Coordinates of C-alpha atoms in Angstrom, one line a residue:
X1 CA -172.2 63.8 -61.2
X2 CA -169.9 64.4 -58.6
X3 CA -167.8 67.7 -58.1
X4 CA -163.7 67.9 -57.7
X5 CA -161.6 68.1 -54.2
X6 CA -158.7 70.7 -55.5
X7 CA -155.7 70.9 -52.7
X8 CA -154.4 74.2 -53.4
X9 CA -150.4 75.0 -52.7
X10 CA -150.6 78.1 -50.9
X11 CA -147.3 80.6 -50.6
X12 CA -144.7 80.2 -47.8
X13 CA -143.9 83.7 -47.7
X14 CA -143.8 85.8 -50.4
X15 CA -146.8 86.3 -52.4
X16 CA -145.5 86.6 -55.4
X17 CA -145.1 82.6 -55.4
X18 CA -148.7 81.7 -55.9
X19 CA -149.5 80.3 -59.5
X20 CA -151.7 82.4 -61.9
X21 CA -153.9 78.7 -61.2
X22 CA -154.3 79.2 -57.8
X23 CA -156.2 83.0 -58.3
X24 CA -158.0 81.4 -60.7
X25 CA -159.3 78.2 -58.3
X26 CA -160.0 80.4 -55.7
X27 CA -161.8 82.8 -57.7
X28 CA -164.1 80.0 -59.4
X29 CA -164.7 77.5 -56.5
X30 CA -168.0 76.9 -55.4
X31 CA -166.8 76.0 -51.6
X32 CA -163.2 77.1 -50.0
X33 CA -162.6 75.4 -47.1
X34 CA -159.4 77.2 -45.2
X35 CA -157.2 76.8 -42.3
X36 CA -157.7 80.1 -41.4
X37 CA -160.6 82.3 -42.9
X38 CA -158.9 85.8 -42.3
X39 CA -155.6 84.6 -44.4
X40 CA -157.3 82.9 -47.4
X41 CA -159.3 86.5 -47.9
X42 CA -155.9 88.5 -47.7
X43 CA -154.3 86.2 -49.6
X44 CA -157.4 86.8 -52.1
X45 CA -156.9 90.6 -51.6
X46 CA -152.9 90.6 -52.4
X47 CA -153.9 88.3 -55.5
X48 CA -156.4 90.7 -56.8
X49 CA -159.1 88.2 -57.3
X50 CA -162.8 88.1 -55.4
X51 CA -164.1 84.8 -53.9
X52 CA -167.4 84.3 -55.2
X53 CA -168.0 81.1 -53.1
X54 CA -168.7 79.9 -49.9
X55 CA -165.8 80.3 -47.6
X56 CA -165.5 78.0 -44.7
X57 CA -163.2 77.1 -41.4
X58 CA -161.0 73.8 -41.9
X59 CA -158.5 73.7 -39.2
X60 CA -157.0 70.6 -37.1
X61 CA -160.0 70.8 -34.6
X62 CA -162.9 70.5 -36.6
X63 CA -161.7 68.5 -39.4
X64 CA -163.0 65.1 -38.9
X65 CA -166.7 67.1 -39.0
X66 CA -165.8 69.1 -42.1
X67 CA -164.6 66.1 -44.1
X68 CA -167.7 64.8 -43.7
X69 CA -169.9 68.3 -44.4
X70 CA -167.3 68.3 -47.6
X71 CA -167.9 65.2 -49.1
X72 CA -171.6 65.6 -48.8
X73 CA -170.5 68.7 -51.3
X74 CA -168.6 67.4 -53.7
X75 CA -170.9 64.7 -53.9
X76 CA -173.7 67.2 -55.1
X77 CA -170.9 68.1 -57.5
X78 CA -169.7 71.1 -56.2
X79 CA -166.0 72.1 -56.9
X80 CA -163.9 72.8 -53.4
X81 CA -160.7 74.7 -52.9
X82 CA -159.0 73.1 -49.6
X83 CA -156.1 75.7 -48.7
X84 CA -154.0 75.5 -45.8
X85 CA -151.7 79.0 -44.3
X86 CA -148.6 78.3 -45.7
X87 CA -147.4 74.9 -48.5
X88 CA -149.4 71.9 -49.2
X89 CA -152.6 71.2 -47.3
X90 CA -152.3 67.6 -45.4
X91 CA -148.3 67.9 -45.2
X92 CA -147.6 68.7 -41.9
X93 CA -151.1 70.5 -42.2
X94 CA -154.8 69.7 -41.6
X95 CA -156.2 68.1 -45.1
X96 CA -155.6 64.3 -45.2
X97 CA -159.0 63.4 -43.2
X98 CA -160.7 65.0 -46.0
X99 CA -158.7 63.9 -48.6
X100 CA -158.9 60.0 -47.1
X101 CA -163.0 60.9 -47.2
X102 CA -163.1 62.1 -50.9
X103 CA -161.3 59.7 -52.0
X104 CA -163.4 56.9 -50.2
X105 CA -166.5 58.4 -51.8
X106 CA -165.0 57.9 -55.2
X107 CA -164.7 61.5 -55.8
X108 CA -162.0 63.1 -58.1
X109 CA -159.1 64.8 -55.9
X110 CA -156.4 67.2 -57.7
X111 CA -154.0 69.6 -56.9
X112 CA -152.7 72.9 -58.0
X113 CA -148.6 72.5 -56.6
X114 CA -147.3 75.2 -54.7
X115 CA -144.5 76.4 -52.4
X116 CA -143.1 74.1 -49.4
X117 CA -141.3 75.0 -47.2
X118 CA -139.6 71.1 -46.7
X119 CA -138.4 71.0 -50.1
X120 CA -137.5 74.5 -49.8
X121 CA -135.0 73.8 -47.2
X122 CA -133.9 70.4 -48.5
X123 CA -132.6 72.0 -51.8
X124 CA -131.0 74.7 -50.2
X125 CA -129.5 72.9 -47.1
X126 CA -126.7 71.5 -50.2
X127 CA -127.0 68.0 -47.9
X128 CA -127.9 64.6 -50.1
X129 CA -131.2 64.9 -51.4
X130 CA -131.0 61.2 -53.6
X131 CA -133.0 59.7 -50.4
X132 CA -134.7 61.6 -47.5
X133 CA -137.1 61.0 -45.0
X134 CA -139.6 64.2 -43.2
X135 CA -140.2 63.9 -39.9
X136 CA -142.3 67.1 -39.1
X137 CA -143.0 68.0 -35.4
X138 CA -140.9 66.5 -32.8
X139 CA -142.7 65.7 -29.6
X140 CA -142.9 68.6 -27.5
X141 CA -142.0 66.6 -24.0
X142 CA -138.8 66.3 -23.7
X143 CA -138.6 62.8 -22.6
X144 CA -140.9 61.7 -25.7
X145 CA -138.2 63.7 -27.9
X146 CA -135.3 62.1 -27.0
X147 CA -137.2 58.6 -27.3
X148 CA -137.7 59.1 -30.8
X149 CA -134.7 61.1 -31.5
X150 CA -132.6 57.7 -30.3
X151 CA -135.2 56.0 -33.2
X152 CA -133.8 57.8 -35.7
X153 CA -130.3 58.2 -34.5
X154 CA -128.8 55.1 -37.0
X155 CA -131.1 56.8 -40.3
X156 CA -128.9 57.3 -43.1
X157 CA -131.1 59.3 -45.2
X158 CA -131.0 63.2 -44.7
X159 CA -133.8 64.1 -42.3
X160 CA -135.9 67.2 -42.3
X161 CA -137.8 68.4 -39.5
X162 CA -140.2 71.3 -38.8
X163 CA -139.9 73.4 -35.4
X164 CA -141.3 76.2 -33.8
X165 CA -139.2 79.3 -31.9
X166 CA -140.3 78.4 -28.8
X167 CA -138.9 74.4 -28.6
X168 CA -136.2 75.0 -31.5
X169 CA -133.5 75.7 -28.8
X170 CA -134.6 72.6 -26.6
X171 CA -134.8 70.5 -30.0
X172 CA -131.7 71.0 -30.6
X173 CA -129.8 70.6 -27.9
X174 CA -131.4 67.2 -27.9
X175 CA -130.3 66.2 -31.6
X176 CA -126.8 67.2 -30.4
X177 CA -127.2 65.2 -27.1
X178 CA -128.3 62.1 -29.0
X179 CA -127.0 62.5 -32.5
X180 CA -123.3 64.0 -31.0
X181 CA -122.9 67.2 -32.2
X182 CA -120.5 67.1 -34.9
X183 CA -123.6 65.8 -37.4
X184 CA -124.0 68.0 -40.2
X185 CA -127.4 70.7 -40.3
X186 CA -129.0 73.4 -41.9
X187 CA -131.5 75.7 -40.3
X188 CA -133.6 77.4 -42.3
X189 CA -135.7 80.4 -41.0
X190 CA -138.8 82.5 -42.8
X191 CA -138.1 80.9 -46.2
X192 CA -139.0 83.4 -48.7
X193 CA -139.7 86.3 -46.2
X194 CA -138.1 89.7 -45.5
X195 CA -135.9 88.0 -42.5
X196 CA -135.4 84.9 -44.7
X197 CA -132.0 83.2 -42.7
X198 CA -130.1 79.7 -43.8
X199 CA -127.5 79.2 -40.6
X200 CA -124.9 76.1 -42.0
X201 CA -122.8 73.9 -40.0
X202 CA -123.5 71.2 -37.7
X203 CA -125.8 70.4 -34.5
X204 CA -123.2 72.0 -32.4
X205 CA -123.0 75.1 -33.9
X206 CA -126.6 75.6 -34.3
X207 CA -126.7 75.2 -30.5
X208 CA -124.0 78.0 -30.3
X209 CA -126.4 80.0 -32.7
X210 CA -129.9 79.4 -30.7
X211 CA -128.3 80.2 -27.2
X212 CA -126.2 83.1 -28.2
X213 CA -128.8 85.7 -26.8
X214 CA -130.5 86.6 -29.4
X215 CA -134.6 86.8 -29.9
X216 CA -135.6 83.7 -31.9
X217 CA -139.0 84.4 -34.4
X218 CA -140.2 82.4 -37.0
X219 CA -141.2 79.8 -38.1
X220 CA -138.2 76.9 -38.7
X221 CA -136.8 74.0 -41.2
X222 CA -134.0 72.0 -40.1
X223 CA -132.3 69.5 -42.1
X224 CA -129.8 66.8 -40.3
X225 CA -127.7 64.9 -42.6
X226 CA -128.1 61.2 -42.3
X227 CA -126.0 59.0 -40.1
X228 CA -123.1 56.4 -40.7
X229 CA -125.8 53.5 -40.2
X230 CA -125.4 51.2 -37.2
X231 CA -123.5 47.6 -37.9
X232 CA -124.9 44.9 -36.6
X233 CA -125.8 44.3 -32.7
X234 CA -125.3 40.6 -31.8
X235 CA -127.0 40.4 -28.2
X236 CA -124.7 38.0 -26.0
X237 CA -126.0 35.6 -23.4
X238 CA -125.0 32.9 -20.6
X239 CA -121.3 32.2 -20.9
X240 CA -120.2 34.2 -23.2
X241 CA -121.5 37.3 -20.7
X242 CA -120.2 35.8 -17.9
X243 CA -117.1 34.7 -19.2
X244 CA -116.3 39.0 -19.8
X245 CA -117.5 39.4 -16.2
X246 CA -115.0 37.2 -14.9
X247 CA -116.8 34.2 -14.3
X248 CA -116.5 30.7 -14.8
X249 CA -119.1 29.1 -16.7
X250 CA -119.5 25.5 -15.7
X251 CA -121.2 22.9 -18.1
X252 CA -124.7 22.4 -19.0
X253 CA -126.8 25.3 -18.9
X254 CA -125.2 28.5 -19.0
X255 CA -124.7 30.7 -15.6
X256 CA -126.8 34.1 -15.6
X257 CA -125.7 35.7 -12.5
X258 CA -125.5 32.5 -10.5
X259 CA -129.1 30.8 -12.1
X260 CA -128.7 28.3 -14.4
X261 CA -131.0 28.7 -17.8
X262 CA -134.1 26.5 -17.5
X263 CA -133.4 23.7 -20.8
X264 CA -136.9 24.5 -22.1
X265 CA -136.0 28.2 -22.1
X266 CA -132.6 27.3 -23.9
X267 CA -135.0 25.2 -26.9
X268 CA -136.8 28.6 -26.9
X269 CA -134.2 30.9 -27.3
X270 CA -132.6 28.7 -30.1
X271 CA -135.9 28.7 -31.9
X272 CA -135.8 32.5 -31.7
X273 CA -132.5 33.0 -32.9
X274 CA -133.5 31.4 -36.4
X275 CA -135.7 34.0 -36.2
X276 CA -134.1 37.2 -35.1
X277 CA -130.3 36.5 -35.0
X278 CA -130.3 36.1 -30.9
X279 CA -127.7 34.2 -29.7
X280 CA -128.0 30.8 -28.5
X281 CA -127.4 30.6 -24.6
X282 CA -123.5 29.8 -24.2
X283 CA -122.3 31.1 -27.6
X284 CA -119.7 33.6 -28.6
X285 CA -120.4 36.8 -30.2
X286 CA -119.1 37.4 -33.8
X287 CA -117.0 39.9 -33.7
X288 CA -117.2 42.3 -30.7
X289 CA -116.2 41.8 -27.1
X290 CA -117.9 39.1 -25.7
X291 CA -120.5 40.7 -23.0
X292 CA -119.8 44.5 -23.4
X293 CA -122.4 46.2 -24.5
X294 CA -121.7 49.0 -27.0
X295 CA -118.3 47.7 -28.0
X296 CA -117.3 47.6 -31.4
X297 CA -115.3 44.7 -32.8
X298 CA -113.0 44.7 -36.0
X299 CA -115.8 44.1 -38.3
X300 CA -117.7 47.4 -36.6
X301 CA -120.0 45.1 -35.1
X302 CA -121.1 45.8 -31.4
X303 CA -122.5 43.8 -28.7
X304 CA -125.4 43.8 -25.8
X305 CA -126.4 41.4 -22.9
X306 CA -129.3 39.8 -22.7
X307 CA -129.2 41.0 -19.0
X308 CA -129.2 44.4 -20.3
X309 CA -132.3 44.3 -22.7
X310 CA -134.4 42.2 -20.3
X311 CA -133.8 45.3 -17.2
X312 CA -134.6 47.6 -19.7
X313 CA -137.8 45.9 -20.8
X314 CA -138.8 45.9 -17.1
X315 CA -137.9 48.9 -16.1
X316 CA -140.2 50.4 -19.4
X317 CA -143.0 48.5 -18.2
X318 CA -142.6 49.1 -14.5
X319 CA -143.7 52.8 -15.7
X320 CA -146.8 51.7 -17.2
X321 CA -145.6 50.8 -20.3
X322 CA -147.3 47.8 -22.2
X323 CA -144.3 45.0 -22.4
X324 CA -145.0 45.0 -26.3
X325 CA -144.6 48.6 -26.7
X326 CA -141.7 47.7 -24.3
X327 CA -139.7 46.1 -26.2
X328 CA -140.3 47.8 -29.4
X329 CA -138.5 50.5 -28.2
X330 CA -136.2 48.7 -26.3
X331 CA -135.3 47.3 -30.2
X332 CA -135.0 50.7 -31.6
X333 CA -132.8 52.0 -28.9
X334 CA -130.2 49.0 -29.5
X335 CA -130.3 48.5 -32.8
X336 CA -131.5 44.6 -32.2
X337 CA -134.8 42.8 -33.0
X338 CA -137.9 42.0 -30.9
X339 CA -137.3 38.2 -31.3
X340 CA -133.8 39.3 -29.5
X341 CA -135.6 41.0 -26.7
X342 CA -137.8 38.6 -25.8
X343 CA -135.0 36.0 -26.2
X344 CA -133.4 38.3 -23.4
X345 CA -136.3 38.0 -21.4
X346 CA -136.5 34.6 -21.8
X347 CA -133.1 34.0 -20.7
X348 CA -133.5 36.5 -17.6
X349 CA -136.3 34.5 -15.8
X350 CA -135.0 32.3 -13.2
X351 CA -135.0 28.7 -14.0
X352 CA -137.7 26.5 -12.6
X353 CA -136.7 24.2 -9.6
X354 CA -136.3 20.5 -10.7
X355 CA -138.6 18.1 -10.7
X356 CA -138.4 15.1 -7.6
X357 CA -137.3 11.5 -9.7
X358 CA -140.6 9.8 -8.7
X359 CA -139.6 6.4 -7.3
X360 CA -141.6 3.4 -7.6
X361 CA -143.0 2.0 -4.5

């Protein structure tokens, strides 16, 4: 008979938070496996209970070889305690490899809840809580930051994100940079600790807060409220981008910068348009200024050129960047759909040099 994976919730701070269960789990389990050894035994010590069983290393680095070592285990029936240093093991914390492994192995998996520091900080941040999303860790290069911060800039659900001292000022700034700094935020600092802080107001003035001179410690929680939600994005093409240029478009195909649109490329990008709302070559834009990107129209929605998608699509992959992965994130950042990127790129390619009339002889 197999034994029982038990994820133990383990305080965020104060002591005094861990469940009567948890001493008594810890206490009784045949195998602990812990982020960090040294914790789980003062944690043990401030409980007043004594680990009778085997007491064993499960952190990020050698967790794929412990799931295995684990499951082998439980399988002999063995009851394990998998604790993490602070909140819910596999939440923004090693534990899911070995949870994905027991569970695979048809073994029973249960949990004694505990403290976390996300929820923690949601409930007291007093933003909408109906629909959230957690993000954890945001990249810790810059570039890769911004990248997915513009993913996440049209979210509407509050967002909560986890951040150390050393990036939290640099995080910031970025949210403000790319979310505009008026967005409403709560940062939450040592939850449940001596130097617990909650600092309220928006991106802006949590950027005043972090640069301000002071020494910044802990461990922190921020939660951004959600945004207004982007309308829609219709991307414009041919004439109707050439006609806001100031150019003429003559008949036929339409002009993109001075090349006419190959007609097999103009079937293809009507084909994709049933498929991702592209615009057909030559059309106008609902709503909008015809050609401008970014501009909003009196129905609050904006517009994009094809032009514009089909550089940034090349420019992506002229950095090494696979033209898939392209223009996925080319889509993100404007709001639009693959189909409409590749429409763009469709429409971008210069059109193929007629074909001679053959003549008989």
């Amino acid at each position: 008979m197999s034994g029982t994976l038990v994820l133990c919730g383990a305080p965020i701070g104060d002591v005094r938070d861990a469940s009567p269960r948890l001493g008594e789990i810890l206490a009784t389990a045949d195998v602990i496996a812990a982020e960090d050894t040294r914790r789980v035994l003062r944690l043990a010590h401030a409980l007043g209970i004594t680990i009778t069983g085997r007491v064993v290393s499960c952190y990020d680095q050698v967790e794929g070889a412990r799931a295995a070592m684990l499951t082998g285990q439980l399988l002999q029936g063995a009851t394990v305690a998998l604790i993490t240093d602070a909140g819910m093991p596999a939440v923004s914390d090693p534990g899911f490899r070995v949870v994905a492994a027991a569970a695979a192995a048809g073994i029973t998996v249960t949990v004694v809840p505990g403290p976390s520091a996300v929820t923690a900080a949601l409930a007291v941040s007093g933003l909408p809580s109906d629909r959230w999303t957690f993000e954890g860790f945001l990249p810790r290069r810059g570039g890769e930051r911004r990248g997915r911060l513009r993913e996440l800039r049209d979210e509407t659900r509050t967002m909560v994100f986890l951040e150390s001292p050393h990036r939290i000022e640099a995080s910031l700034r970025d949210l403000a940079a790319v979310f505009g700094g008026p967005r409403p935020a709560v940062l939450c600092r040592e939850l449940t600790k001596t130097f617990e802080e909650i600092v309220r107001g928006d991106l802006a003035a949590l950027v005043a807060w972090a640069t301000d001179g002071r020494v910044i410690r802990g461990e922190f929680t921020l939660v951004v409220g959600g945004g207004a939600g982007r309308g829609p994005v219709t991307v414009t093409f041919g004439s109707a981008a050439a006609a806001s240029a100031g150019g003429v478009p003559g008949p036929g195909p339409a002009a993109r910068g001075g090349v006419g649109v190959d007609p097999a490329v103009e079937a293809a990008l009507a084909g994709l348009a049933g498929l991702g709302g592209a615009e057909v070559p030559g059309a106008q834009a609902a709503g909008g200024v015809d050609g401008v990107d970014g501009v909003d129209g009196a129905d609050g929605a904006s517009t994009v050129s094809a032009e514009v998608l089909a550089a940034e699509v090349a420019r992506r992959a002229a950095t090494g960047m696979s033209r898939k992965d392209a223009r996925r994130a080319v889509a993100a950042d404007h709001g639009v759909s693959r189909n409409d990127v590749y429409a763009a790129e469709l429409a971008a390619r210069p059109a193929r040099p007629a074909r001679p009339a053959r003549t008989r002889p």
